[in-house]
mmCIF file of C-alpha atoms and ligand atoms in Angstrom:
data_model
loop_
_atom_site.group_PDB
_atom_site.id
_atom_site.type_symbol
_atom_site.label_atom_id
_atom_site.label_comp_id
_atom_site.label_asym_id
_atom_site.label_seq_id
_atom_site.Cartn_x
_atom_site.Cartn_y
_atom_site.Cartn_z
ATOM 1 C CA UNK A 29 73.887 104.584 -91.109
ATOM 2 C CA UNK A 30 71.668 107.648 -90.799
ATOM 3 C CA UNK A 31 70.990 109.700 -87.715
ATOM 4 C CA UNK A 32 67.339 108.600 -87.776
ATOM 5 C CA UNK A 33 68.639 105.061 -87.374
ATOM 6 C CA UNK A 34 70.712 106.076 -84.370
ATOM 7 C CA UNK A 35 67.714 107.808 -82.757
ATOM 8 C CA UNK A 36 65.663 104.648 -83.336
ATOM 9 C CA UNK A 37 68.396 102.449 -81.957
ATOM 10 C CA UNK A 38 68.719 104.624 -78.826
ATOM 11 C CA UNK A 39 64.915 104.515 -78.372
ATOM 12 C CA UNK A 40 64.914 100.727 -78.705
ATOM 13 C CA UNK A 41 67.771 100.423 -76.239
ATOM 14 C CA UNK A 42 65.774 102.474 -73.726
ATOM 15 C CA UNK A 43 62.613 100.410 -74.290
ATOM 16 C CA UNK A 44 64.596 97.264 -73.547
ATOM 17 C CA UNK A 45 66.909 98.385 -70.761
ATOM 18 C CA UNK A 46 65.301 101.466 -69.225
ATOM 19 C CA UNK A 47 66.138 105.197 -69.304
ATOM 20 C CA UNK A 48 69.688 106.446 -69.911
ATOM 21 C CA UNK A 49 71.604 109.058 -67.966
ATOM 22 C CA UNK A 50 72.266 112.208 -69.991
ATOM 23 C CA UNK A 51 75.936 111.152 -70.018
ATOM 24 C CA UNK A 52 75.122 107.739 -71.498
ATOM 25 C CA UNK A 53 72.890 109.397 -74.115
ATOM 26 C CA UNK A 54 75.646 111.881 -74.953
ATOM 27 C CA UNK A 55 78.238 109.107 -75.281
ATOM 28 C CA UNK A 56 76.010 107.201 -77.723
ATOM 29 C CA UNK A 57 75.039 110.286 -79.716
ATOM 30 C CA UNK A 58 78.660 111.420 -80.064
ATOM 31 C CA UNK A 59 80.634 108.193 -80.187
ATOM 32 C CA UNK A 60 78.456 105.318 -81.387
ATOM 33 C CA UNK A 61 80.832 103.561 -83.811
ATOM 34 C CA UNK A 62 78.208 103.422 -86.571
ATOM 35 C CA UNK A 63 75.976 106.452 -86.210
ATOM 36 C CA UNK A 64 77.735 108.663 -83.652
ATOM 37 C CA UNK A 65 78.403 112.304 -84.441
ATOM 38 C CA UNK A 66 82.184 112.070 -84.167
ATOM 39 C CA UNK A 67 82.268 108.757 -86.018
ATOM 40 C CA UNK A 68 80.833 110.315 -89.170
ATOM 41 C CA UNK A 69 81.254 114.063 -89.245
ATOM 42 C CA UNK A 70 83.801 116.779 -89.854
ATOM 43 C CA UNK A 71 82.492 118.862 -86.956
ATOM 44 C CA UNK A 72 84.849 121.833 -86.989
ATOM 45 C CA UNK A 73 85.156 124.639 -89.520
ATOM 46 C CA UNK A 74 83.009 126.744 -91.792
ATOM 47 C CA UNK A 75 81.439 123.707 -93.438
ATOM 48 C CA UNK A 76 81.044 121.895 -90.099
ATOM 49 C CA UNK A 77 78.834 122.637 -87.131
ATOM 50 C CA UNK A 78 81.004 124.968 -85.081
ATOM 51 C CA UNK A 79 84.214 126.969 -85.375
ATOM 52 C CA UNK A 80 87.090 126.999 -82.905
ATOM 53 C CA UNK A 81 89.894 129.404 -82.002
ATOM 54 C CA UNK A 82 92.674 127.686 -84.013
ATOM 55 C CA UNK A 83 90.390 127.731 -87.077
ATOM 56 C CA UNK A 84 89.841 131.459 -86.591
ATOM 57 C CA UNK A 85 93.434 132.602 -86.091
ATOM 58 C CA UNK A 86 96.880 131.051 -86.510
ATOM 59 C CA UNK A 87 98.044 133.254 -83.620
ATOM 60 C CA UNK A 88 96.206 130.992 -81.165
ATOM 61 C CA UNK A 89 98.296 127.868 -81.824
ATOM 62 C CA UNK A 90 101.489 129.882 -82.245
ATOM 63 C CA UNK A 91 101.163 131.485 -78.815
ATOM 64 C CA UNK A 92 100.431 128.115 -77.213
ATOM 65 C CA UNK A 93 103.594 126.769 -78.869
ATOM 66 C CA UNK A 94 105.605 129.628 -77.405
ATOM 67 C CA UNK A 95 103.935 129.110 -74.007
ATOM 68 C CA UNK A 96 105.211 125.524 -74.039
ATOM 69 C CA UNK A 97 108.681 126.592 -75.230
ATOM 70 C CA UNK A 98 108.859 129.006 -72.281
ATOM 71 C CA UNK A 99 107.797 126.253 -69.880
ATOM 72 C CA UNK A 100 110.392 123.911 -71.391
ATOM 73 C CA UNK A 101 113.148 126.421 -70.620
ATOM 74 C CA UNK A 102 111.942 126.675 -67.003
ATOM 75 C CA UNK A 103 111.964 122.926 -66.415
ATOM 76 C CA UNK A 104 115.575 122.617 -67.569
ATOM 77 C CA UNK A 105 115.256 122.016 -71.333
ATOM 78 C CA UNK A 106 114.568 118.262 -71.092
ATOM 79 C CA UNK A 107 114.916 116.034 -74.159
ATOM 80 C CA UNK A 108 112.763 114.135 -75.006
ATOM 81 C CA UNK A 109 109.454 115.775 -74.088
ATOM 82 C CA UNK A 110 106.041 114.248 -74.685
ATOM 83 C CA UNK A 111 103.785 116.769 -76.441
ATOM 84 C CA UNK A 112 100.208 115.522 -76.297
ATOM 85 C CA UNK A 113 97.016 117.007 -77.645
ATOM 86 C CA UNK A 114 93.537 115.910 -76.643
ATOM 87 C CA UNK A 115 90.944 116.203 -79.407
ATOM 88 C CA UNK A 116 93.121 117.898 -82.060
ATOM 89 C CA UNK A 117 90.198 118.481 -84.457
ATOM 90 C CA UNK A 118 91.590 119.221 -87.921
ATOM 91 C CA UNK A 119 95.136 119.632 -86.606
ATOM 92 C CA UNK A 120 95.247 123.412 -87.053
ATOM 93 C CA UNK A 121 96.343 124.239 -83.529
ATOM 94 C CA UNK A 122 99.193 121.725 -83.711
ATOM 95 C CA UNK A 123 100.374 122.921 -87.128
ATOM 96 C CA UNK A 124 100.656 126.477 -85.840
ATOM 97 C CA UNK A 125 102.179 125.251 -82.563
ATOM 98 C CA UNK A 126 104.944 123.308 -84.325
ATOM 99 C CA UNK A 127 105.788 126.186 -86.667
ATOM 100 C CA UNK A 128 106.231 128.512 -83.693
ATOM 101 C CA UNK A 129 108.119 125.844 -81.722
ATOM 102 C CA UNK A 130 110.636 125.604 -84.544
ATOM 103 C CA UNK A 131 111.883 129.091 -83.628
ATOM 104 C CA UNK A 132 113.447 127.356 -80.607
ATOM 105 C CA UNK A 133 115.136 124.492 -82.504
ATOM 106 C CA UNK A 134 116.277 122.472 -79.477
ATOM 107 C CA UNK A 135 112.725 122.562 -78.136
ATOM 108 C CA UNK A 136 111.227 121.466 -81.441
ATOM 109 C CA UNK A 137 113.732 118.622 -81.691
ATOM 110 C CA UNK A 138 112.918 117.392 -78.183
ATOM 111 C CA UNK A 139 109.190 117.053 -78.928
ATOM 112 C CA UNK A 140 107.551 113.656 -79.451
ATOM 113 C CA UNK A 141 104.012 114.192 -80.646
ATOM 114 C CA UNK A 142 101.106 112.109 -79.296
ATOM 115 C CA UNK A 143 97.506 112.656 -80.335
ATOM 116 C CA UNK A 144 94.383 111.434 -78.573
ATOM 117 C CA UNK A 145 91.416 111.497 -80.919
ATOM 118 C CA UNK A 146 88.171 109.511 -80.858
ATOM 119 C CA UNK A 147 87.032 110.250 -84.398
ATOM 120 C CA UNK A 148 88.447 108.118 -87.237
ATOM 121 C CA UNK A 149 87.553 110.882 -89.717
ATOM 122 C CA UNK A 150 89.579 113.454 -87.784
ATOM 123 C CA UNK A 151 92.432 111.029 -87.056
ATOM 124 C CA UNK A 152 92.935 110.641 -90.795
ATOM 125 C CA UNK A 153 92.977 114.411 -91.281
ATOM 126 C CA UNK A 154 95.436 114.914 -88.396
ATOM 127 C CA UNK A 155 97.686 112.200 -89.803
ATOM 128 C CA UNK A 156 97.682 113.966 -93.165
ATOM 129 C CA UNK A 157 98.267 117.493 -91.914
ATOM 130 C CA UNK A 158 100.834 116.611 -89.250
ATOM 131 C CA UNK A 159 102.650 113.794 -91.046
ATOM 132 C CA UNK A 160 106.011 115.593 -90.906
ATOM 133 C CA UNK A 161 105.867 115.519 -87.095
ATOM 134 C CA UNK A 162 105.236 111.746 -87.118
ATOM 135 C CA UNK A 163 102.358 111.734 -84.634
ATOM 136 C CA UNK A 164 101.581 108.652 -82.592
ATOM 137 C CA UNK A 165 97.922 107.998 -81.855
ATOM 138 C CA UNK A 166 97.035 106.685 -78.404
ATOM 139 C CA UNK A 167 93.659 105.865 -76.857
ATOM 140 C CA UNK A 168 93.896 108.055 -73.774
ATOM 141 C CA UNK A 169 96.454 109.683 -71.499
ATOM 142 C CA UNK A 170 97.101 106.214 -70.008
ATOM 143 C CA UNK A 171 98.656 105.390 -73.378
ATOM 144 C CA UNK A 172 101.358 108.092 -73.082
ATOM 145 C CA UNK A 173 104.904 106.962 -72.201
ATOM 146 C CA UNK A 174 105.120 107.341 -68.410
ATOM 147 C CA UNK A 175 108.720 108.509 -68.130
ATOM 148 C CA UNK A 176 109.484 111.798 -69.917
ATOM 149 C CA UNK A 177 108.153 115.242 -68.987
ATOM 150 C CA UNK A 178 104.696 115.887 -70.444
ATOM 151 C CA UNK A 179 103.220 118.976 -72.041
ATOM 152 C CA UNK A 180 99.560 118.563 -72.887
ATOM 153 C CA UNK A 181 97.157 120.902 -74.650
ATOM 154 C CA UNK A 182 93.396 120.622 -75.015
ATOM 155 C CA UNK A 183 91.259 123.230 -76.729
ATOM 156 C CA UNK A 184 87.501 122.691 -76.743
ATOM 157 C CA UNK A 185 87.960 119.095 -75.619
ATOM 158 C CA UNK A 186 86.444 119.110 -72.126
ATOM 159 C CA UNK A 187 83.162 120.585 -73.379
ATOM 160 C CA UNK A 188 82.611 117.458 -75.492
ATOM 161 C CA UNK A 189 82.869 115.044 -72.551
ATOM 162 C CA UNK A 190 79.583 113.496 -71.359
ATOM 163 C CA UNK A 191 77.900 115.263 -68.442
ATOM 164 C CA UNK A 192 75.242 114.094 -65.983
ATOM 165 C CA UNK A 193 72.406 116.431 -65.063
ATOM 166 C CA UNK A 194 71.234 116.463 -61.452
ATOM 167 C CA UNK A 195 67.953 118.155 -60.580
ATOM 168 C CA UNK A 196 67.032 119.399 -57.130
ATOM 169 C CA UNK A 197 63.919 117.553 -55.930
ATOM 170 C CA UNK A 198 61.788 118.243 -52.888
ATOM 171 C CA UNK A 199 64.260 116.916 -50.295
ATOM 172 C CA UNK A 200 67.149 115.393 -52.202
ATOM 173 C CA UNK A 201 68.535 115.527 -55.722
ATOM 174 C CA UNK A 202 67.393 113.417 -58.660
ATOM 175 C CA UNK A 203 68.987 112.608 -61.994
ATOM 176 C CA UNK A 204 67.568 113.783 -65.307
ATOM 177 C CA UNK A 205 67.230 110.772 -67.577
ATOM 178 C CA UNK A 206 66.457 110.188 -71.232
ATOM 179 C CA UNK A 207 63.361 108.012 -71.762
ATOM 180 C CA UNK A 208 60.878 107.416 -74.616
ATOM 181 C CA UNK A 209 57.240 108.499 -74.829
ATOM 182 C CA UNK A 210 54.304 106.548 -76.279
ATOM 183 C CA UNK A 211 55.280 107.626 -79.790
ATOM 184 C CA UNK A 212 58.854 106.290 -79.236
ATOM 185 C CA UNK A 213 60.245 109.834 -79.158
ATOM 186 C CA UNK A 214 63.159 110.634 -76.838
ATOM 187 C CA UNK A 215 62.090 112.736 -73.835
ATOM 188 C CA UNK A 216 63.611 113.905 -70.566
ATOM 189 C CA UNK A 217 62.245 112.441 -67.318
ATOM 190 C CA UNK A 218 63.288 112.707 -63.681
ATOM 191 C CA UNK A 219 64.603 109.686 -61.781
ATOM 192 C CA UNK A 220 63.912 109.091 -58.062
ATOM 193 C CA UNK A 221 65.209 111.454 -55.372
ATOM 194 C CA UNK A 222 68.220 110.011 -53.617
ATOM 195 C CA UNK A 223 70.632 111.148 -50.914
ATOM 196 C CA UNK A 224 73.396 109.414 -52.894
ATOM 197 C CA UNK A 225 72.761 111.791 -55.820
ATOM 198 C CA UNK A 226 72.846 114.791 -53.486
ATOM 199 C CA UNK A 227 76.416 113.836 -52.605
ATOM 200 C CA UNK A 228 77.449 114.280 -56.250
ATOM 201 C CA UNK A 229 76.450 117.962 -56.244
ATOM 202 C CA UNK A 230 79.245 120.436 -55.368
ATOM 203 C CA UNK A 231 78.793 121.576 -51.754
ATOM 204 C CA UNK A 232 78.332 125.198 -52.783
ATOM 205 C CA UNK A 233 75.294 124.289 -54.922
ATOM 206 C CA UNK A 234 73.508 121.723 -52.731
ATOM 207 C CA UNK A 235 71.205 124.308 -51.197
ATOM 208 C CA UNK A 236 69.693 125.430 -54.518
ATOM 209 C CA UNK A 237 65.883 125.464 -54.727
ATOM 210 C CA UNK A 238 63.734 122.648 -56.205
ATOM 211 C CA UNK A 239 64.018 122.460 -59.978
ATOM 212 C CA UNK A 240 67.624 123.730 -60.106
ATOM 213 C CA UNK A 241 69.863 121.784 -62.490
ATOM 214 C CA UNK A 242 73.549 121.093 -61.868
ATOM 215 C CA UNK A 243 75.832 119.392 -64.366
ATOM 216 C CA UNK A 244 78.733 117.187 -63.346
ATOM 217 C CA UNK A 245 81.354 115.694 -65.634
ATOM 218 C CA UNK A 246 82.875 112.483 -64.239
ATOM 219 C CA UNK A 247 85.110 112.060 -67.305
ATOM 220 C CA UNK A 248 86.674 115.518 -66.823
ATOM 221 C CA UNK A 249 87.189 114.840 -63.110
ATOM 222 C CA UNK A 250 88.906 111.538 -63.897
ATOM 223 C CA UNK A 251 91.141 113.228 -66.485
ATOM 224 C CA UNK A 252 92.113 115.989 -64.054
ATOM 225 C CA UNK A 253 92.918 113.419 -61.365
ATOM 226 C CA UNK A 254 95.058 111.333 -63.720
ATOM 227 C CA UNK A 255 96.975 114.403 -64.922
ATOM 228 C CA UNK A 256 97.350 115.673 -61.352
ATOM 229 C CA UNK A 257 98.777 112.348 -60.258
ATOM 230 C CA UNK A 258 101.263 112.380 -63.153
ATOM 231 C CA UNK A 259 102.407 115.959 -62.501
ATOM 232 C CA UNK A 260 102.853 115.174 -58.798
ATOM 233 C CA UNK A 261 105.473 112.551 -59.641
ATOM 234 C CA UNK A 262 106.994 113.770 -62.952
ATOM 235 C CA UNK A 263 107.543 117.215 -64.460
ATOM 236 C CA UNK A 264 105.006 118.675 -66.813
ATOM 237 C CA UNK A 265 102.000 120.862 -67.395
ATOM 238 C CA UNK A 266 98.646 120.841 -69.159
ATOM 239 C CA UNK A 267 96.976 123.847 -70.744
ATOM 240 C CA UNK A 268 93.227 123.537 -71.157
ATOM 241 C CA UNK A 269 91.163 126.172 -72.903
ATOM 242 C CA UNK A 270 87.422 125.986 -73.188
ATOM 243 C CA UNK A 271 84.192 127.800 -72.607
ATOM 244 C CA UNK A 272 82.857 127.456 -69.134
ATOM 245 C CA UNK A 273 82.392 128.878 -65.693
ATOM 246 C CA UNK A 274 84.307 129.471 -62.495
ATOM 247 C CA UNK A 275 83.209 129.019 -59.729
ATOM 248 C CA UNK A 276 80.737 126.136 -60.097
ATOM 249 C CA UNK A 277 77.277 127.347 -61.099
ATOM 250 C CA UNK A 278 73.807 126.034 -61.862
ATOM 251 C CA UNK A 279 72.936 124.938 -65.403
ATOM 252 C CA UNK A 280 71.669 123.485 -67.573
ATOM 253 C CA UNK A 281 74.151 124.388 -70.303
ATOM 254 C CA UNK A 282 74.064 121.240 -72.461
ATOM 255 C CA UNK A 283 73.361 122.351 -76.031
ATOM 256 C CA UNK A 284 73.197 120.864 -79.510
ATOM 257 C CA UNK A 285 74.537 122.618 -82.612
ATOM 258 C CA UNK A 286 74.033 121.742 -86.230
ATOM 259 C CA UNK A 287 75.466 123.888 -89.026
ATOM 260 C CA UNK A 288 76.188 126.680 -86.522
ATOM 261 C CA UNK A 289 72.529 126.705 -85.334
ATOM 262 C CA UNK A 290 71.064 125.460 -82.035
ATOM 263 C CA UNK A 291 68.771 122.430 -82.234
ATOM 264 C CA UNK A 292 67.007 120.406 -79.507
ATOM 265 C CA UNK A 293 69.403 118.288 -77.417
ATOM 266 C CA UNK A 294 67.382 115.094 -78.070
ATOM 267 C CA UNK A 295 66.282 115.938 -81.610
ATOM 268 C CA UNK A 296 69.147 114.800 -83.809
ATOM 269 C CA UNK A 297 71.470 112.335 -82.068
ATOM 270 C CA UNK A 298 74.380 111.637 -84.385
ATOM 271 C CA UNK A 299 73.778 114.701 -86.559
ATOM 272 C CA UNK A 300 74.256 117.511 -84.052
ATOM 273 C CA UNK A 301 77.257 118.325 -81.915
ATOM 274 C CA UNK A 302 76.574 118.151 -78.170
ATOM 275 C CA UNK A 303 78.600 120.113 -75.650
ATOM 276 C CA UNK A 304 78.291 121.664 -72.203
ATOM 277 C CA UNK A 305 80.029 124.473 -70.343
ATOM 278 C CA UNK A 306 83.098 123.317 -68.438
ATOM 279 C CA UNK A 307 83.065 123.575 -64.639
ATOM 280 C CA UNK A 308 86.640 124.844 -64.167
ATOM 281 C CA UNK A 309 86.276 124.798 -60.376
ATOM 282 C CA UNK A 310 85.454 121.080 -60.340
ATOM 283 C CA UNK A 311 88.309 120.363 -62.778
ATOM 284 C CA UNK A 312 90.746 122.324 -60.596
ATOM 285 C CA UNK A 313 89.587 120.546 -57.419
ATOM 286 C CA UNK A 314 90.198 117.092 -58.886
ATOM 287 C CA UNK A 315 93.641 118.027 -60.193
ATOM 288 C CA UNK A 316 94.669 119.677 -56.947
ATOM 289 C CA UNK A 317 93.464 116.739 -54.832
ATOM 290 C CA UNK A 318 95.693 114.497 -56.942
ATOM 291 C CA UNK A 319 98.746 116.682 -56.319
ATOM 292 C CA UNK A 320 98.995 119.189 -59.191
ATOM 293 C CA UNK A 321 99.396 122.951 -58.945
ATOM 294 C CA UNK A 322 96.524 124.805 -60.607
ATOM 295 C CA UNK A 323 96.797 128.117 -62.481
ATOM 296 C CA UNK A 324 93.872 130.315 -63.385
ATOM 297 C CA UNK A 325 91.432 130.153 -64.968
ATOM 298 C CA UNK A 326 92.015 133.467 -66.718
ATOM 299 C CA UNK A 327 89.763 134.766 -69.484
ATOM 300 C CA UNK A 328 91.093 133.780 -72.922
ATOM 301 C CA UNK A 329 91.359 137.415 -73.990
ATOM 302 C CA UNK A 330 93.592 138.301 -71.071
ATOM 303 C CA UNK A 331 95.650 135.138 -71.489
ATOM 304 C CA UNK A 332 96.380 135.702 -75.186
ATOM 305 C CA UNK A 333 97.104 139.385 -74.631
ATOM 306 C CA UNK A 334 99.566 138.560 -71.840
ATOM 307 C CA UNK A 335 101.343 136.153 -74.198
ATOM 308 C CA UNK A 336 101.885 138.915 -76.749
ATOM 309 C CA UNK A 337 99.005 138.434 -79.187
ATOM 310 C CA UNK A 338 99.085 142.080 -80.318
ATOM 311 C CA UNK A 339 102.818 142.041 -81.041
ATOM 312 C CA UNK A 340 102.448 138.823 -83.035
ATOM 313 C CA UNK A 341 99.576 140.368 -84.987
ATOM 314 C CA UNK A 342 101.743 143.398 -85.732
ATOM 315 C CA UNK A 343 104.555 141.273 -87.126
ATOM 316 C CA UNK A 344 102.218 139.175 -89.282
ATOM 317 C CA UNK A 345 100.432 142.288 -90.542
ATOM 318 C CA UNK A 346 103.704 143.837 -91.773
ATOM 319 C CA UNK A 347 104.080 141.089 -94.356
ATOM 320 C CA UNK A 348 100.372 140.793 -95.238
ATOM 321 C CA UNK A 349 98.257 142.261 -98.024
ATOM 322 C CA UNK A 350 95.543 144.699 -96.876
ATOM 323 C CA UNK A 351 92.899 141.972 -97.245
ATOM 324 C CA UNK A 352 94.964 139.451 -95.272
ATOM 325 C CA UNK A 353 95.659 142.073 -92.641
ATOM 326 C CA UNK A 354 91.949 142.732 -92.160
ATOM 327 C CA UNK A 355 91.358 138.987 -91.718
ATOM 328 C CA UNK A 356 94.202 138.652 -89.204
ATOM 329 C CA UNK A 357 92.883 141.600 -87.226
ATOM 330 C CA UNK A 358 89.253 140.489 -87.170
ATOM 331 C CA UNK A 359 90.283 136.926 -86.258
ATOM 332 C CA UNK A 360 92.295 138.032 -83.254
ATOM 333 C CA UNK A 361 89.552 140.471 -82.174
ATOM 334 C CA UNK A 362 87.105 137.572 -82.151
ATOM 335 C CA UNK A 363 89.336 135.552 -79.819
ATOM 336 C CA UNK A 364 90.086 138.451 -77.476
ATOM 337 C CA UNK A 365 87.004 140.661 -77.413
ATOM 338 C CA UNK A 366 85.064 140.100 -74.147
ATOM 339 C CA UNK A 367 81.790 140.282 -76.075
ATOM 340 C CA UNK A 368 82.954 137.442 -78.350
ATOM 341 C CA UNK A 369 85.242 134.618 -77.145
ATOM 342 C CA UNK A 370 87.487 136.678 -74.850
ATOM 343 C CA UNK A 371 85.574 136.200 -71.617
ATOM 344 C CA UNK A 372 83.445 133.081 -71.967
ATOM 345 C CA UNK A 373 86.503 131.085 -72.979
ATOM 346 C CA UNK A 374 89.050 130.555 -70.232
ATOM 347 C CA UNK A 375 92.553 129.159 -69.904
ATOM 348 C CA UNK A 376 93.608 126.983 -67.001
ATOM 349 C CA UNK A 377 96.897 125.199 -66.447
ATOM 350 C CA UNK A 378 97.798 122.219 -64.290
ATOM 351 C CA UNK A 379 101.451 121.690 -63.498
ATOM 352 C CA UNK A 380 103.949 119.943 -61.307
ATOM 353 C CA UNK A 381 104.067 121.751 -57.963
ATOM 354 C CA UNK A 382 106.842 124.243 -57.326
ATOM 355 C CA UNK A 383 107.161 125.859 -60.758
ATOM 356 C CA UNK A 384 107.519 129.640 -60.914
ATOM 357 C CA UNK A 385 104.471 131.483 -62.284
ATOM 358 C CA UNK A 386 103.533 130.200 -65.735
ATOM 359 C CA UNK A 387 103.335 132.708 -68.581
ATOM 360 C CA UNK A 388 99.910 134.279 -68.883
ATOM 361 C CA UNK A 389 98.974 133.368 -65.332
ATOM 362 C CA UNK A 390 101.435 135.661 -63.559
ATOM 363 C CA UNK A 391 98.838 138.084 -62.247
ATOM 364 C CA UNK A 392 96.127 135.533 -61.694
ATOM 365 C CA UNK A 393 95.977 134.038 -58.244
ATOM 366 C CA UNK A 394 95.846 130.267 -58.527
ATOM 367 C CA UNK A 395 92.495 128.660 -58.069
ATOM 368 C CA UNK A 396 93.982 126.765 -55.141
ATOM 369 C CA UNK A 397 93.842 127.454 -51.491
ATOM 370 C CA UNK A 398 90.409 128.910 -50.950
HETATM 371 N N1 LIG B 9 90.795 121.090 -80.517
HETATM 372 C C1 LIG B 9 90.157 121.222 -81.817
HETATM 373 C C2 LIG B 9 88.835 120.451 -81.953
HETATM 374 C C3 LIG B 9 87.793 120.697 -80.901
HETATM 375 S S1 LIG B 9 86.341 119.691 -81.179
HETATM 376 C C4 LIG B 9 89.970 122.688 -82.146
HETATM 377 O O1 LIG B 9 90.155 123.516 -81.260
HETATM 378 O O2 LIG B 9 89.637 123.007 -83.283
HETATM 379 C C5 LIG B 9 86.552 118.361 -80.027
HETATM 380 C C6 LIG B 9 87.607 117.389 -80.426
HETATM 381 O O3 LIG B 9 87.692 116.362 -79.434
HETATM 382 C C7 LIG B 9 87.362 116.664 -81.728
HETATM 383 O O4 LIG B 9 88.607 116.431 -82.337
HETATM 384 C C8 LIG B 9 86.697 115.371 -81.255
HETATM 385 O O5 LIG B 9 86.711 114.352 -82.205
HETATM 386 C C9 LIG B 9 87.509 115.069 -80.031
HETATM 387 N N2 LIG B 9 86.889 114.231 -79.008
HETATM 388 C C10 LIG B 9 85.674 114.413 -78.438
HETATM 389 N N3 LIG B 9 85.472 113.509 -77.460
HETATM 390 C C11 LIG B 9 86.592 112.747 -77.405
HETATM 391 C C12 LIG B 9 87.000 111.655 -76.584
HETATM 392 N N4 LIG B 9 86.211 111.164 -75.643
HETATM 393 N N5 LIG B 9 88.234 111.146 -76.797
HETATM 394 C C13 LIG B 9 89.054 111.630 -77.753
HETATM 395 N N6 LIG B 9 88.715 112.660 -78.552
HETATM 396 C C14 LIG B 9 87.499 113.214 -78.395
#
């Protein structure tokens, strides 16, 4: 099924049932089982539509593996441990993670790998690349065994979750909706003003002037709450890394990418990746309300540097050819440099309450408490 077909199908759906929320449009464009973006594409990598940290440098996944090994020591070296990844892409992060984890053999042996992946194309690739670790695929975090301690990682996962866009009207807030025009093209329209919509806007942003746009992500809030509830009753931690903002801020940030180039959000449903900046403050609030401790966010550059990225680069460079060394160096620079991914991307951790400072977050005050 082609993307044109998906656009037509979405338009027909709207003609029959009325306008869609931006979140409902995003869910169809990304996950429609026949024409959805993730159902058909290899999104990540040079030949895909965007590139991610683990595809740029092996150091990224290795340091996350060592971060988890350090955490494992602090929580009393439990065995077994559930290691879960949300949206593992092509499996690069996890490959590097497991290689680094093997330097602490008892940790590696304790790990039971669970992957949560919506795309059948990527599931097949993950199965192939991670076969030696015998991954189990589950639908969502509800599918993880409830008993053992949990370590969860998610890189560039939250930005793919559907967001709603709320627009400040004259007195109250409205919702931006996706409708069709006379030529059956998808267009944005504004729904009615409603006090109920105003309640969905973070308190700090409710006073913005008419026309202001605020994005909320119910799926991320629900995930944070479910993780928070789990960490309140059983040991564990989640490390989420993504691009986004802290504190909450006005948008819109929703953007579409095709072959590394921006395209119109409504122009190519099914053919373009859709993602939005992550509201780390909202994510932290939901997790904290459910009982988790929250760490960070800290800028990715500072986080990786605190975990020893430079030392790791040095060791890899010793054994590398000059060409390889140049690639290793430029890759790490890209992840750390504030002008590249070092500042926009941020790391945040959720954990069971009462743990001593987690590596990489030692100097960062937790997002909690204010
Ligand atoms: N973490 C990888 C890939 C990031 S792209 C990396 O850093 O390279 C986003 C990933 O999340 C993809 O694997 C995509 O298929 C997956 N994904 C997006 N929405 C999802 C959902 N609702 N449930 C499960 N997986 C999802």
